[in-house]
JSON list of C-alpha atoms in Angstrom, two decimals:
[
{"chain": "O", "resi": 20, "resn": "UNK", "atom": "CA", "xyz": [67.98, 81.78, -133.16]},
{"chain": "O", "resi": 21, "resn": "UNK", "atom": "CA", "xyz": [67.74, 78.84, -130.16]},
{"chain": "O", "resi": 22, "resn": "UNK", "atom": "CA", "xyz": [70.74, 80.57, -128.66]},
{"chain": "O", "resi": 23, "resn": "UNK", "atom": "CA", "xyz": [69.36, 83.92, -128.76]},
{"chain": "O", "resi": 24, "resn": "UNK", "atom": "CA", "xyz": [65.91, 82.30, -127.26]},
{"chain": "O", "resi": 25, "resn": "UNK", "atom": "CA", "xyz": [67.95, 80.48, -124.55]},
{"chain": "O", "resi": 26, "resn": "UNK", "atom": "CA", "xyz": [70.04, 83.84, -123.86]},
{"chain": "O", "resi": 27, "resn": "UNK", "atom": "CA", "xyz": [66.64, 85.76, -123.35]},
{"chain": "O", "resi": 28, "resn": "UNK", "atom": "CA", "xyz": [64.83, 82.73, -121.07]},
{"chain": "O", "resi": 29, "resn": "UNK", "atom": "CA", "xyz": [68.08, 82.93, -118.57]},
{"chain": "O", "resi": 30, "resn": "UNK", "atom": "CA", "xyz": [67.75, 86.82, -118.67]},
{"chain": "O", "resi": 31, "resn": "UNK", "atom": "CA", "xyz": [64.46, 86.32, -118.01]},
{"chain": "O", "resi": 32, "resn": "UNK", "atom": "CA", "xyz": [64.85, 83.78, -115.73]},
{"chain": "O", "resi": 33, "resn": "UNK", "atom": "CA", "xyz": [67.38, 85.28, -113.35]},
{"chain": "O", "resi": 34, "resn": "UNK", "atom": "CA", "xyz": [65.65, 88.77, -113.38]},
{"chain": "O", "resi": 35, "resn": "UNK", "atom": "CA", "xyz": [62.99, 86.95, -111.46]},
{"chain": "O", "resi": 36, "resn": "UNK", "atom": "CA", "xyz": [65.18, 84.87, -109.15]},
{"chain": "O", "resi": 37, "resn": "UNK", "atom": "CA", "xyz": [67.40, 88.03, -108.11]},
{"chain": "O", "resi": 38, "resn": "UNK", "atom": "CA", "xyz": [64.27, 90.85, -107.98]},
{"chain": "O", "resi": 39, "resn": "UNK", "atom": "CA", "xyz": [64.87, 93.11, -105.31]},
{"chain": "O", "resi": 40, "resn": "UNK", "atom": "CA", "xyz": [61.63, 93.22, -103.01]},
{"chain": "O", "resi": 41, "resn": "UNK", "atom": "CA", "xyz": [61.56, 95.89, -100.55]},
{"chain": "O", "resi": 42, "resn": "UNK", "atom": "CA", "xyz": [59.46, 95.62, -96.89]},
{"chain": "O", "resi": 43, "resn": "UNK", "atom": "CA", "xyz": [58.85, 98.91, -94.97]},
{"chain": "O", "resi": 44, "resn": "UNK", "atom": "CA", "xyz": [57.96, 99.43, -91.33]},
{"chain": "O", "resi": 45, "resn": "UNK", "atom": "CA", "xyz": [54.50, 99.31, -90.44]},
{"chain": "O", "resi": 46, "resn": "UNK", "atom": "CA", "xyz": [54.62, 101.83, -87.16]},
{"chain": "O", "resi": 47, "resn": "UNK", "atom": "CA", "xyz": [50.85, 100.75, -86.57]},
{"chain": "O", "resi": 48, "resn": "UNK", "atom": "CA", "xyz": [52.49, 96.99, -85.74]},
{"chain": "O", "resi": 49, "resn": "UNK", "atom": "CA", "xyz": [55.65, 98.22, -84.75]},
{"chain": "O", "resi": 50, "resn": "UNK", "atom": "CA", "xyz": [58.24, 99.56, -81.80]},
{"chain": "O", "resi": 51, "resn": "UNK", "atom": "CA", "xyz": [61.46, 100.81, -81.12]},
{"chain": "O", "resi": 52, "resn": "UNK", "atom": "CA", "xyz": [61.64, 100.36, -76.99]},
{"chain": "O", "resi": 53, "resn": "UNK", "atom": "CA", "xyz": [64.33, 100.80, -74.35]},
{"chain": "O", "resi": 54, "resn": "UNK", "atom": "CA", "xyz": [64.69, 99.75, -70.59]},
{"chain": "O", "resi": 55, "resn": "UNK", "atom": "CA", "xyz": [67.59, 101.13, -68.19]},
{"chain": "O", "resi": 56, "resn": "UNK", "atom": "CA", "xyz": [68.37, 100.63, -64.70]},
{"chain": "O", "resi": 57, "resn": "UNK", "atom": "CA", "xyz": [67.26, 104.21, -62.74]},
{"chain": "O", "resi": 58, "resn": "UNK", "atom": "CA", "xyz": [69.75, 104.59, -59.53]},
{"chain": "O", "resi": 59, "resn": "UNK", "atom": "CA", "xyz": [70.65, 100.99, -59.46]},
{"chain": "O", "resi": 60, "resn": "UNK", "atom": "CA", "xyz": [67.26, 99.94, -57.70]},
{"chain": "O", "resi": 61, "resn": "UNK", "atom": "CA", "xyz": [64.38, 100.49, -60.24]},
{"chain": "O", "resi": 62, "resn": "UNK", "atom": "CA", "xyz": [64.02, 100.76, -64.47]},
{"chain": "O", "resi": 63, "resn": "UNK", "atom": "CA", "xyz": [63.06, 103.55, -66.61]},
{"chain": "O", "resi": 64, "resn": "UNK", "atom": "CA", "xyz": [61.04, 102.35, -69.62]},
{"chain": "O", "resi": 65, "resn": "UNK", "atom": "CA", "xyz": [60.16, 104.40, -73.31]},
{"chain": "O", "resi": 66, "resn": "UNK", "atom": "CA", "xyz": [59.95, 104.13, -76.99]},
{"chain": "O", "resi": 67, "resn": "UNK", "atom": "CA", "xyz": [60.56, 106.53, -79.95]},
{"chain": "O", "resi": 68, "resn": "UNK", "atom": "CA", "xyz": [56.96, 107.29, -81.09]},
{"chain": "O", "resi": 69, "resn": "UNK", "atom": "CA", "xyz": [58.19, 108.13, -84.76]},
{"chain": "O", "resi": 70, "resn": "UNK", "atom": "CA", "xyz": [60.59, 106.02, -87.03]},
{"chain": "O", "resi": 71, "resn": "UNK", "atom": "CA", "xyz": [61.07, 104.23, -90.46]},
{"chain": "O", "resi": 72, "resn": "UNK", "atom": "CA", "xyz": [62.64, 101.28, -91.90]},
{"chain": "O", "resi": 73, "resn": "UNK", "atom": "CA", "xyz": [63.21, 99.17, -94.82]},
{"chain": "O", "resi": 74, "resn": "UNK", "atom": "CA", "xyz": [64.61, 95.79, -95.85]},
{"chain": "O", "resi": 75, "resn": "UNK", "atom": "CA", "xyz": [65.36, 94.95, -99.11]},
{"chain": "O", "resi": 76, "resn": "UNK", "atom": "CA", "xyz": [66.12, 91.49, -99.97]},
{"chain": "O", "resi": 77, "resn": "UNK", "atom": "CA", "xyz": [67.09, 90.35, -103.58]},
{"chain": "O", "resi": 78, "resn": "UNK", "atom": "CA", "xyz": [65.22, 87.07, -103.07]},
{"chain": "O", "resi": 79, "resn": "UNK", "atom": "CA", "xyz": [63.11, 85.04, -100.70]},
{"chain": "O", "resi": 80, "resn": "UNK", "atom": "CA", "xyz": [64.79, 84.80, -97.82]},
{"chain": "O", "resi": 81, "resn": "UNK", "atom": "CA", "xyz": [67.01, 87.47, -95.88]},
{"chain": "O", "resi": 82, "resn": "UNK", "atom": "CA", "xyz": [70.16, 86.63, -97.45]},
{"chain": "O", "resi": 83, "resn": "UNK", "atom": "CA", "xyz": [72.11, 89.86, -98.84]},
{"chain": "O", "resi": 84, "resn": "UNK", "atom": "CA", "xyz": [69.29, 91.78, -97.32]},
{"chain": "O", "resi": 85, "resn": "UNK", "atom": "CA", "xyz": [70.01, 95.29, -96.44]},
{"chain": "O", "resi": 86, "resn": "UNK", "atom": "CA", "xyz": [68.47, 96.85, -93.42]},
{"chain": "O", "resi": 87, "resn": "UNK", "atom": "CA", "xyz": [67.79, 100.59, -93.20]},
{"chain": "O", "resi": 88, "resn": "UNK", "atom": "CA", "xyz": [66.87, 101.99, -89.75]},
{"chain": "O", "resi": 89, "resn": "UNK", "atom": "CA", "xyz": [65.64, 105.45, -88.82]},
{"chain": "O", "resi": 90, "resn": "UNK", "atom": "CA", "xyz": [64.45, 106.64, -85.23]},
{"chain": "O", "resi": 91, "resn": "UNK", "atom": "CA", "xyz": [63.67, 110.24, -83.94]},
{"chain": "O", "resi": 92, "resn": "UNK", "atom": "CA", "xyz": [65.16, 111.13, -80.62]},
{"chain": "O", "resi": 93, "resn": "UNK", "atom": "CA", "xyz": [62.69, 114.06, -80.64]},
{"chain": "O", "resi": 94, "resn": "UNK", "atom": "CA", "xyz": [59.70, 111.37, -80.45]},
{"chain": "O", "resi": 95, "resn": "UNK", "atom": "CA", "xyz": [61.36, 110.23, -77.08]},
{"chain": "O", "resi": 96, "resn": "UNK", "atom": "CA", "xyz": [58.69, 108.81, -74.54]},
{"chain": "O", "resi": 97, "resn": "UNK", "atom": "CA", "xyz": [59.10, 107.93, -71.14]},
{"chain": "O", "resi": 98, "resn": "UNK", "atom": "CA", "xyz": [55.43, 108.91, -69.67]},
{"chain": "O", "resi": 99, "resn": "UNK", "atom": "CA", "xyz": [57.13, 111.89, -68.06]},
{"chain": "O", "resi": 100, "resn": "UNK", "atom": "CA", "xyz": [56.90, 114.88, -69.85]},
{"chain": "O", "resi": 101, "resn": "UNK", "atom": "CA", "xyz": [59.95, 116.59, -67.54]},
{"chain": "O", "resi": 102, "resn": "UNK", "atom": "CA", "xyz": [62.04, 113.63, -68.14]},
{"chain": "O", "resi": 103, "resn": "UNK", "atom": "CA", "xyz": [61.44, 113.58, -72.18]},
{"chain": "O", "resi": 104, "resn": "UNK", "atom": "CA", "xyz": [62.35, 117.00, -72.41]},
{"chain": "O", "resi": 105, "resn": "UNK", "atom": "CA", "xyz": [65.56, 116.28, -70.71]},
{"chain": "O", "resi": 106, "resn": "UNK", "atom": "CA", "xyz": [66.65, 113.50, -72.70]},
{"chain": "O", "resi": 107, "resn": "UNK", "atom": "CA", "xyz": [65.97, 115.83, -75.55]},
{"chain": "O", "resi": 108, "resn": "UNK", "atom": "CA", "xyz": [68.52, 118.04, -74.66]},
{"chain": "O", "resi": 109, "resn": "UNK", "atom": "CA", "xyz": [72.32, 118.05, -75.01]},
{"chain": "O", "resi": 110, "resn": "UNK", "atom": "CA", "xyz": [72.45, 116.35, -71.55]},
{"chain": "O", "resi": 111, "resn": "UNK", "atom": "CA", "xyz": [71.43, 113.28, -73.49]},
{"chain": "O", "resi": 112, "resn": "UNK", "atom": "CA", "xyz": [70.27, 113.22, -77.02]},
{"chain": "O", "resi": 113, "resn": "UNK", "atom": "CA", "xyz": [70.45, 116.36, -78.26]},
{"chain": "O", "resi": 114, "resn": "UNK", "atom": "CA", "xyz": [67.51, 115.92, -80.42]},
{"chain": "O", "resi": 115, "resn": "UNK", "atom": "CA", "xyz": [67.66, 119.50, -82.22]},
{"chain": "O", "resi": 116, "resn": "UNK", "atom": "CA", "xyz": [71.57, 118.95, -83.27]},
{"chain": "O", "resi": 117, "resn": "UNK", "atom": "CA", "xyz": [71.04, 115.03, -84.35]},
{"chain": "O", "resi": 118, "resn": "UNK", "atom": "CA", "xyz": [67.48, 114.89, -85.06]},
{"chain": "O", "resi": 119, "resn": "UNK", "atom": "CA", "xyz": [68.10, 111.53, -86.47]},
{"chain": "O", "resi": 120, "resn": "UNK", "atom": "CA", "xyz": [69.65, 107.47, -84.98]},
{"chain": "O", "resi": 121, "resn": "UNK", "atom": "CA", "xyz": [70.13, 105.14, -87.42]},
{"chain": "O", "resi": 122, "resn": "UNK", "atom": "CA", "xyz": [71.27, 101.87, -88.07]},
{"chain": "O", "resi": 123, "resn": "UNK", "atom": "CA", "xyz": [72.56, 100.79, -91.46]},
{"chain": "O", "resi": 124, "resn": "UNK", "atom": "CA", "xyz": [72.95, 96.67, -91.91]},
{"chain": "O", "resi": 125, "resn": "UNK", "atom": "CA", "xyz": [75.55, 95.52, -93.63]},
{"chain": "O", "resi": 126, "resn": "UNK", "atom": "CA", "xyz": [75.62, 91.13, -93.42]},
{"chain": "O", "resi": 127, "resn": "UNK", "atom": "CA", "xyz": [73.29, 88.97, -91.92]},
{"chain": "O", "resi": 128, "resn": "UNK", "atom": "CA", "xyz": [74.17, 85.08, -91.24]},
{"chain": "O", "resi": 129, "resn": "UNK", "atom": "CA", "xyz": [71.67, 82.91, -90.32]},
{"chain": "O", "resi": 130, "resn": "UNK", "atom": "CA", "xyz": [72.43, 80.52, -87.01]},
{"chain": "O", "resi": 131, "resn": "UNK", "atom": "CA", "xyz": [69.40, 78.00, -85.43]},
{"chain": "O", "resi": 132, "resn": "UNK", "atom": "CA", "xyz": [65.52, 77.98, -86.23]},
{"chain": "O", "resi": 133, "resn": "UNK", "atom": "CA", "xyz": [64.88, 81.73, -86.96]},
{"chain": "O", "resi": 134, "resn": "UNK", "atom": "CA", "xyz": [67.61, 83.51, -85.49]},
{"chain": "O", "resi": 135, "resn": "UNK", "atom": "CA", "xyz": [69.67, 85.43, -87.28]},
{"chain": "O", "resi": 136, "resn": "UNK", "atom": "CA", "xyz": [72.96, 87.80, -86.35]},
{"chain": "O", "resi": 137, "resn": "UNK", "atom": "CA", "xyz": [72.69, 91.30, -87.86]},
{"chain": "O", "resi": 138, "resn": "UNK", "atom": "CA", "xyz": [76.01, 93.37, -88.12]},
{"chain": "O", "resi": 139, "resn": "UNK", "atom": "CA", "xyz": [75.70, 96.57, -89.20]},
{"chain": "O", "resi": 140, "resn": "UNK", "atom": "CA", "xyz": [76.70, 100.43, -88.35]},
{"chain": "O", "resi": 141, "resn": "UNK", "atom": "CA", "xyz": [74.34, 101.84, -85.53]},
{"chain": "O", "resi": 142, "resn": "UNK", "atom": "CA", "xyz": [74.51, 106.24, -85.20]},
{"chain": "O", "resi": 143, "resn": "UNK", "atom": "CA", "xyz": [73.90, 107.95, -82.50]},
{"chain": "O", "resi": 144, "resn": "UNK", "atom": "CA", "xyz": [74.40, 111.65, -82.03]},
{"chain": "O", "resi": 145, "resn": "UNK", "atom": "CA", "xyz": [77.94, 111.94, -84.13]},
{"chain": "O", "resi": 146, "resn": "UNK", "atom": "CA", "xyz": [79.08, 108.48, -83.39]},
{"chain": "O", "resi": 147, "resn": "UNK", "atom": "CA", "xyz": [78.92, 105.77, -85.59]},
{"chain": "O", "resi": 148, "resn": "UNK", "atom": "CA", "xyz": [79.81, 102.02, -84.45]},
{"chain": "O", "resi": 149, "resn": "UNK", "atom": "CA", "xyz": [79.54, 98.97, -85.55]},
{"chain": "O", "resi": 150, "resn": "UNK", "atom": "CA", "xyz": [77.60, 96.45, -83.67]},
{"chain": "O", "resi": 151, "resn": "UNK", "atom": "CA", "xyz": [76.15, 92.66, -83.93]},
{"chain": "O", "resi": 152, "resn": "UNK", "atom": "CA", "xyz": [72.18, 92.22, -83.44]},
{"chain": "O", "resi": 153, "resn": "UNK", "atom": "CA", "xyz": [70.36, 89.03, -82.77]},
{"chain": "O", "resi": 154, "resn": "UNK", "atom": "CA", "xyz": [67.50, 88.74, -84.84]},
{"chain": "O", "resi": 155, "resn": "UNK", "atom": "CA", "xyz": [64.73, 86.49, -84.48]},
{"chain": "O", "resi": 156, "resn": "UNK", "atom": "CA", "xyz": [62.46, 85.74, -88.09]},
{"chain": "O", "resi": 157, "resn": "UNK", "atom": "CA", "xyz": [58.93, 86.02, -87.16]},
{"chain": "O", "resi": 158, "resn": "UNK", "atom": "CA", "xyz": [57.87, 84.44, -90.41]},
{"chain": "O", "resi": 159, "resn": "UNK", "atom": "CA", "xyz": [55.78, 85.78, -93.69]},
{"chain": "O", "resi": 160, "resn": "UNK", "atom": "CA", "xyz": [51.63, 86.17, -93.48]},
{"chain": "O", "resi": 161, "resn": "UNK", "atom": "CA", "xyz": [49.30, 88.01, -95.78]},
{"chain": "O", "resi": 162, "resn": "UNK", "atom": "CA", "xyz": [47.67, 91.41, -93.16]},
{"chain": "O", "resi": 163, "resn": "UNK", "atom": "CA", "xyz": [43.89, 91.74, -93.67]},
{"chain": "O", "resi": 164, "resn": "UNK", "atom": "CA", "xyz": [44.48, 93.75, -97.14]},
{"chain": "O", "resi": 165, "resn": "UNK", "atom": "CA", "xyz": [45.94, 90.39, -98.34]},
{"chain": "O", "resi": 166, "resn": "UNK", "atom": "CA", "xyz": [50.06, 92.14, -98.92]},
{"chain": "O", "resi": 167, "resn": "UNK", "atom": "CA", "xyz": [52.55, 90.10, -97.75]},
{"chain": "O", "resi": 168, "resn": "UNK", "atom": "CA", "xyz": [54.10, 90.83, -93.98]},
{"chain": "O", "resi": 169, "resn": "UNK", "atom": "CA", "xyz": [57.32, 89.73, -92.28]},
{"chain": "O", "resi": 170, "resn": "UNK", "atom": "CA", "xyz": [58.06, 90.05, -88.49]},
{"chain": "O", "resi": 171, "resn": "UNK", "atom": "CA", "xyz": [61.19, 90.35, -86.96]},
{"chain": "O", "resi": 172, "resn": "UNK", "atom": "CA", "xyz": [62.11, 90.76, -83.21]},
{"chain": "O", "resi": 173, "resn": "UNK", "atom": "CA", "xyz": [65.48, 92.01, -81.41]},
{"chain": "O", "resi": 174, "resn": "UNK", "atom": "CA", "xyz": [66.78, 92.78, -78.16]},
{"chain": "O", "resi": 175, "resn": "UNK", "atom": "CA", "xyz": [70.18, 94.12, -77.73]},
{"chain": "O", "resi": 176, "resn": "UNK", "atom": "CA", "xyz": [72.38, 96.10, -75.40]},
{"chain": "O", "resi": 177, "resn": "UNK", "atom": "CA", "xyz": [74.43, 99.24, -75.79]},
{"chain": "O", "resi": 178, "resn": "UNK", "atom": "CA", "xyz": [76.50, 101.77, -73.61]},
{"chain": "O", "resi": 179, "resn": "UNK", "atom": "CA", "xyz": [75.10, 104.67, -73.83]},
{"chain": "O", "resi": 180, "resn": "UNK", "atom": "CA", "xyz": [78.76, 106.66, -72.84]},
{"chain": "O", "resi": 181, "resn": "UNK", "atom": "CA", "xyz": [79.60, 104.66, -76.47]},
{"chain": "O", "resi": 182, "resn": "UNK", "atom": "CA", "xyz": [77.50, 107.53, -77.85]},
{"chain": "O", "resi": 183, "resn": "UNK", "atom": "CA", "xyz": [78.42, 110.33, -76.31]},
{"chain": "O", "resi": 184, "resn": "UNK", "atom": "CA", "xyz": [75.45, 110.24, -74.07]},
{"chain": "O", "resi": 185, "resn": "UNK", "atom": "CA", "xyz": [78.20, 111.31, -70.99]},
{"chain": "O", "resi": 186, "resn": "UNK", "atom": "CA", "xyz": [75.09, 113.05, -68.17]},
{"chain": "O", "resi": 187, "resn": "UNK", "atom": "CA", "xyz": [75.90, 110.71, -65.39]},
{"chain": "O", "resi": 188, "resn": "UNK", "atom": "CA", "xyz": [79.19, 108.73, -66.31]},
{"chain": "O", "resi": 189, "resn": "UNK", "atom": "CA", "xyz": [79.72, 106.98, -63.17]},
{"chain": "O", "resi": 190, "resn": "UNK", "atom": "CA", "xyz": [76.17, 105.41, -64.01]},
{"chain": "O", "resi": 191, "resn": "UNK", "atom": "CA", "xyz": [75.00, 105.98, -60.71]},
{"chain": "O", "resi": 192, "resn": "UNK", "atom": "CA", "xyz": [71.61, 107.27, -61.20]},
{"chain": "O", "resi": 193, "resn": "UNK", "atom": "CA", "xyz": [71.42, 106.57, -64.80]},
{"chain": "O", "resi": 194, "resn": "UNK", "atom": "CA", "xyz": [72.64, 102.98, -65.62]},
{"chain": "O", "resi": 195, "resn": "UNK", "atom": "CA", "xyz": [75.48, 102.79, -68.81]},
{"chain": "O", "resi": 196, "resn": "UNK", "atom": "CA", "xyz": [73.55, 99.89, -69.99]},
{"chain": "O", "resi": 197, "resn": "UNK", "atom": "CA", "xyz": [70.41, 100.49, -72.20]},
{"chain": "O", "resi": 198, "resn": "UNK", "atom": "CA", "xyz": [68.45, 97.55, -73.00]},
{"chain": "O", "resi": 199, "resn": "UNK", "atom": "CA", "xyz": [67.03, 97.81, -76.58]},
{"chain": "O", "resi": 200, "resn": "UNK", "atom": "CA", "xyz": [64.25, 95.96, -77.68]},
{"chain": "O", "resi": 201, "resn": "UNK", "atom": "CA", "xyz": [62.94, 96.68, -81.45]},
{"chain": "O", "resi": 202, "resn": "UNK", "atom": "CA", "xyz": [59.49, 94.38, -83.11]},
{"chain": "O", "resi": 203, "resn": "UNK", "atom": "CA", "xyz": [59.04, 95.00, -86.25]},
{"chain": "O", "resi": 204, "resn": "UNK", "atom": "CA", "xyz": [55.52, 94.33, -88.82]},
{"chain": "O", "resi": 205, "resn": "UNK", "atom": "CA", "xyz": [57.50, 94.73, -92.35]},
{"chain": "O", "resi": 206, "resn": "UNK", "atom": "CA", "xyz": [54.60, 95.12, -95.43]},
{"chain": "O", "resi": 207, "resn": "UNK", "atom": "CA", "xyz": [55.99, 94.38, -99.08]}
]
């Protein structure tokens, strides 16, 4: 009988230690921005005005947490109506063939303070890579409906010609570089 107690209490026991807890986007307290250099003299700046995300994390911390990432190239804002509709097309995004970006995170290892490095699989259009994301840990609150809220922060860059995103190669007018910056309100 004390063995089948003691059994039960570690079941019990690690069932609470390992319980997955999952933390989706808030878009109200969130943003998925870019930045890129316009003719080599000036920036073009935007967001995606529609995405989702998750994180599940099977304890406290971020350790063996998976990150799930989904943005809408169809949502595309620059401020210029003209210009959104052309980076909706096949010039660029191609928003009616891949209606969907994502980024899938695979392992996360924690370096200094808060930062973390996130490697994971990022898709655009019909290629997938894999790429390394420095993430800074904004730290856990309670939002004015007292649930529980993380923040995270990162700012990356990617070539664009990576992703088949070719209008422009010599990246003359339209800069290769894209300067990605994503801040994130997570709710549990």
């Amino acid at each position: 009988m004390k063995k089948i107690l003691l059994s039960f209490a570690f079941a019990l026991v690690s069932m609470f230690t390992f319980a997955q807890t999952t933390w989706t986007v808030d878009p109200a307290h969130s943003s998925i921005n870019f930045n890129i250099k316009h003719m080599g003299i000036s920036f073009v700046q935007g967001r995606f005005d529609k995405f989702i995300g998750k994180v599940e994390t099977s304890g406290a911390n971020l350790d063996n947490a998976r990150f799930d990432f989904t943005a809408y190239p169809e949502t595309i804002n620059t401020g210029v109506e003209a210009r959104d509709k052309h980076l909706k097309s096949a010039d660029f995004f191609d928003a009616e063939k891949f209606p969907e970006m994502t980024f899938q995170g695979a392992t996360l290892s924690q370096g200094k303070d808060k930062n973390y490095t996130l490697k994971g699989k990022l898709t655009i259009k019909d290629v997938a890579k894999e790429i390394s994301i420095p993430v800074t840990f904004g730290g856990i609150a309670k939002n004015q409906q007292g649930k529980e809220v993380v923040g995270l922060q990162a700012k990356f860059t990617i070539n664009r010609l990576d992703y088949n995103i070719k209008y422009d190669p010599t990246g003359a007018g339209v800069a290769k570089d894209v300067e990605v910056s994503l801040f994130f309100e997570l709710v549990k």
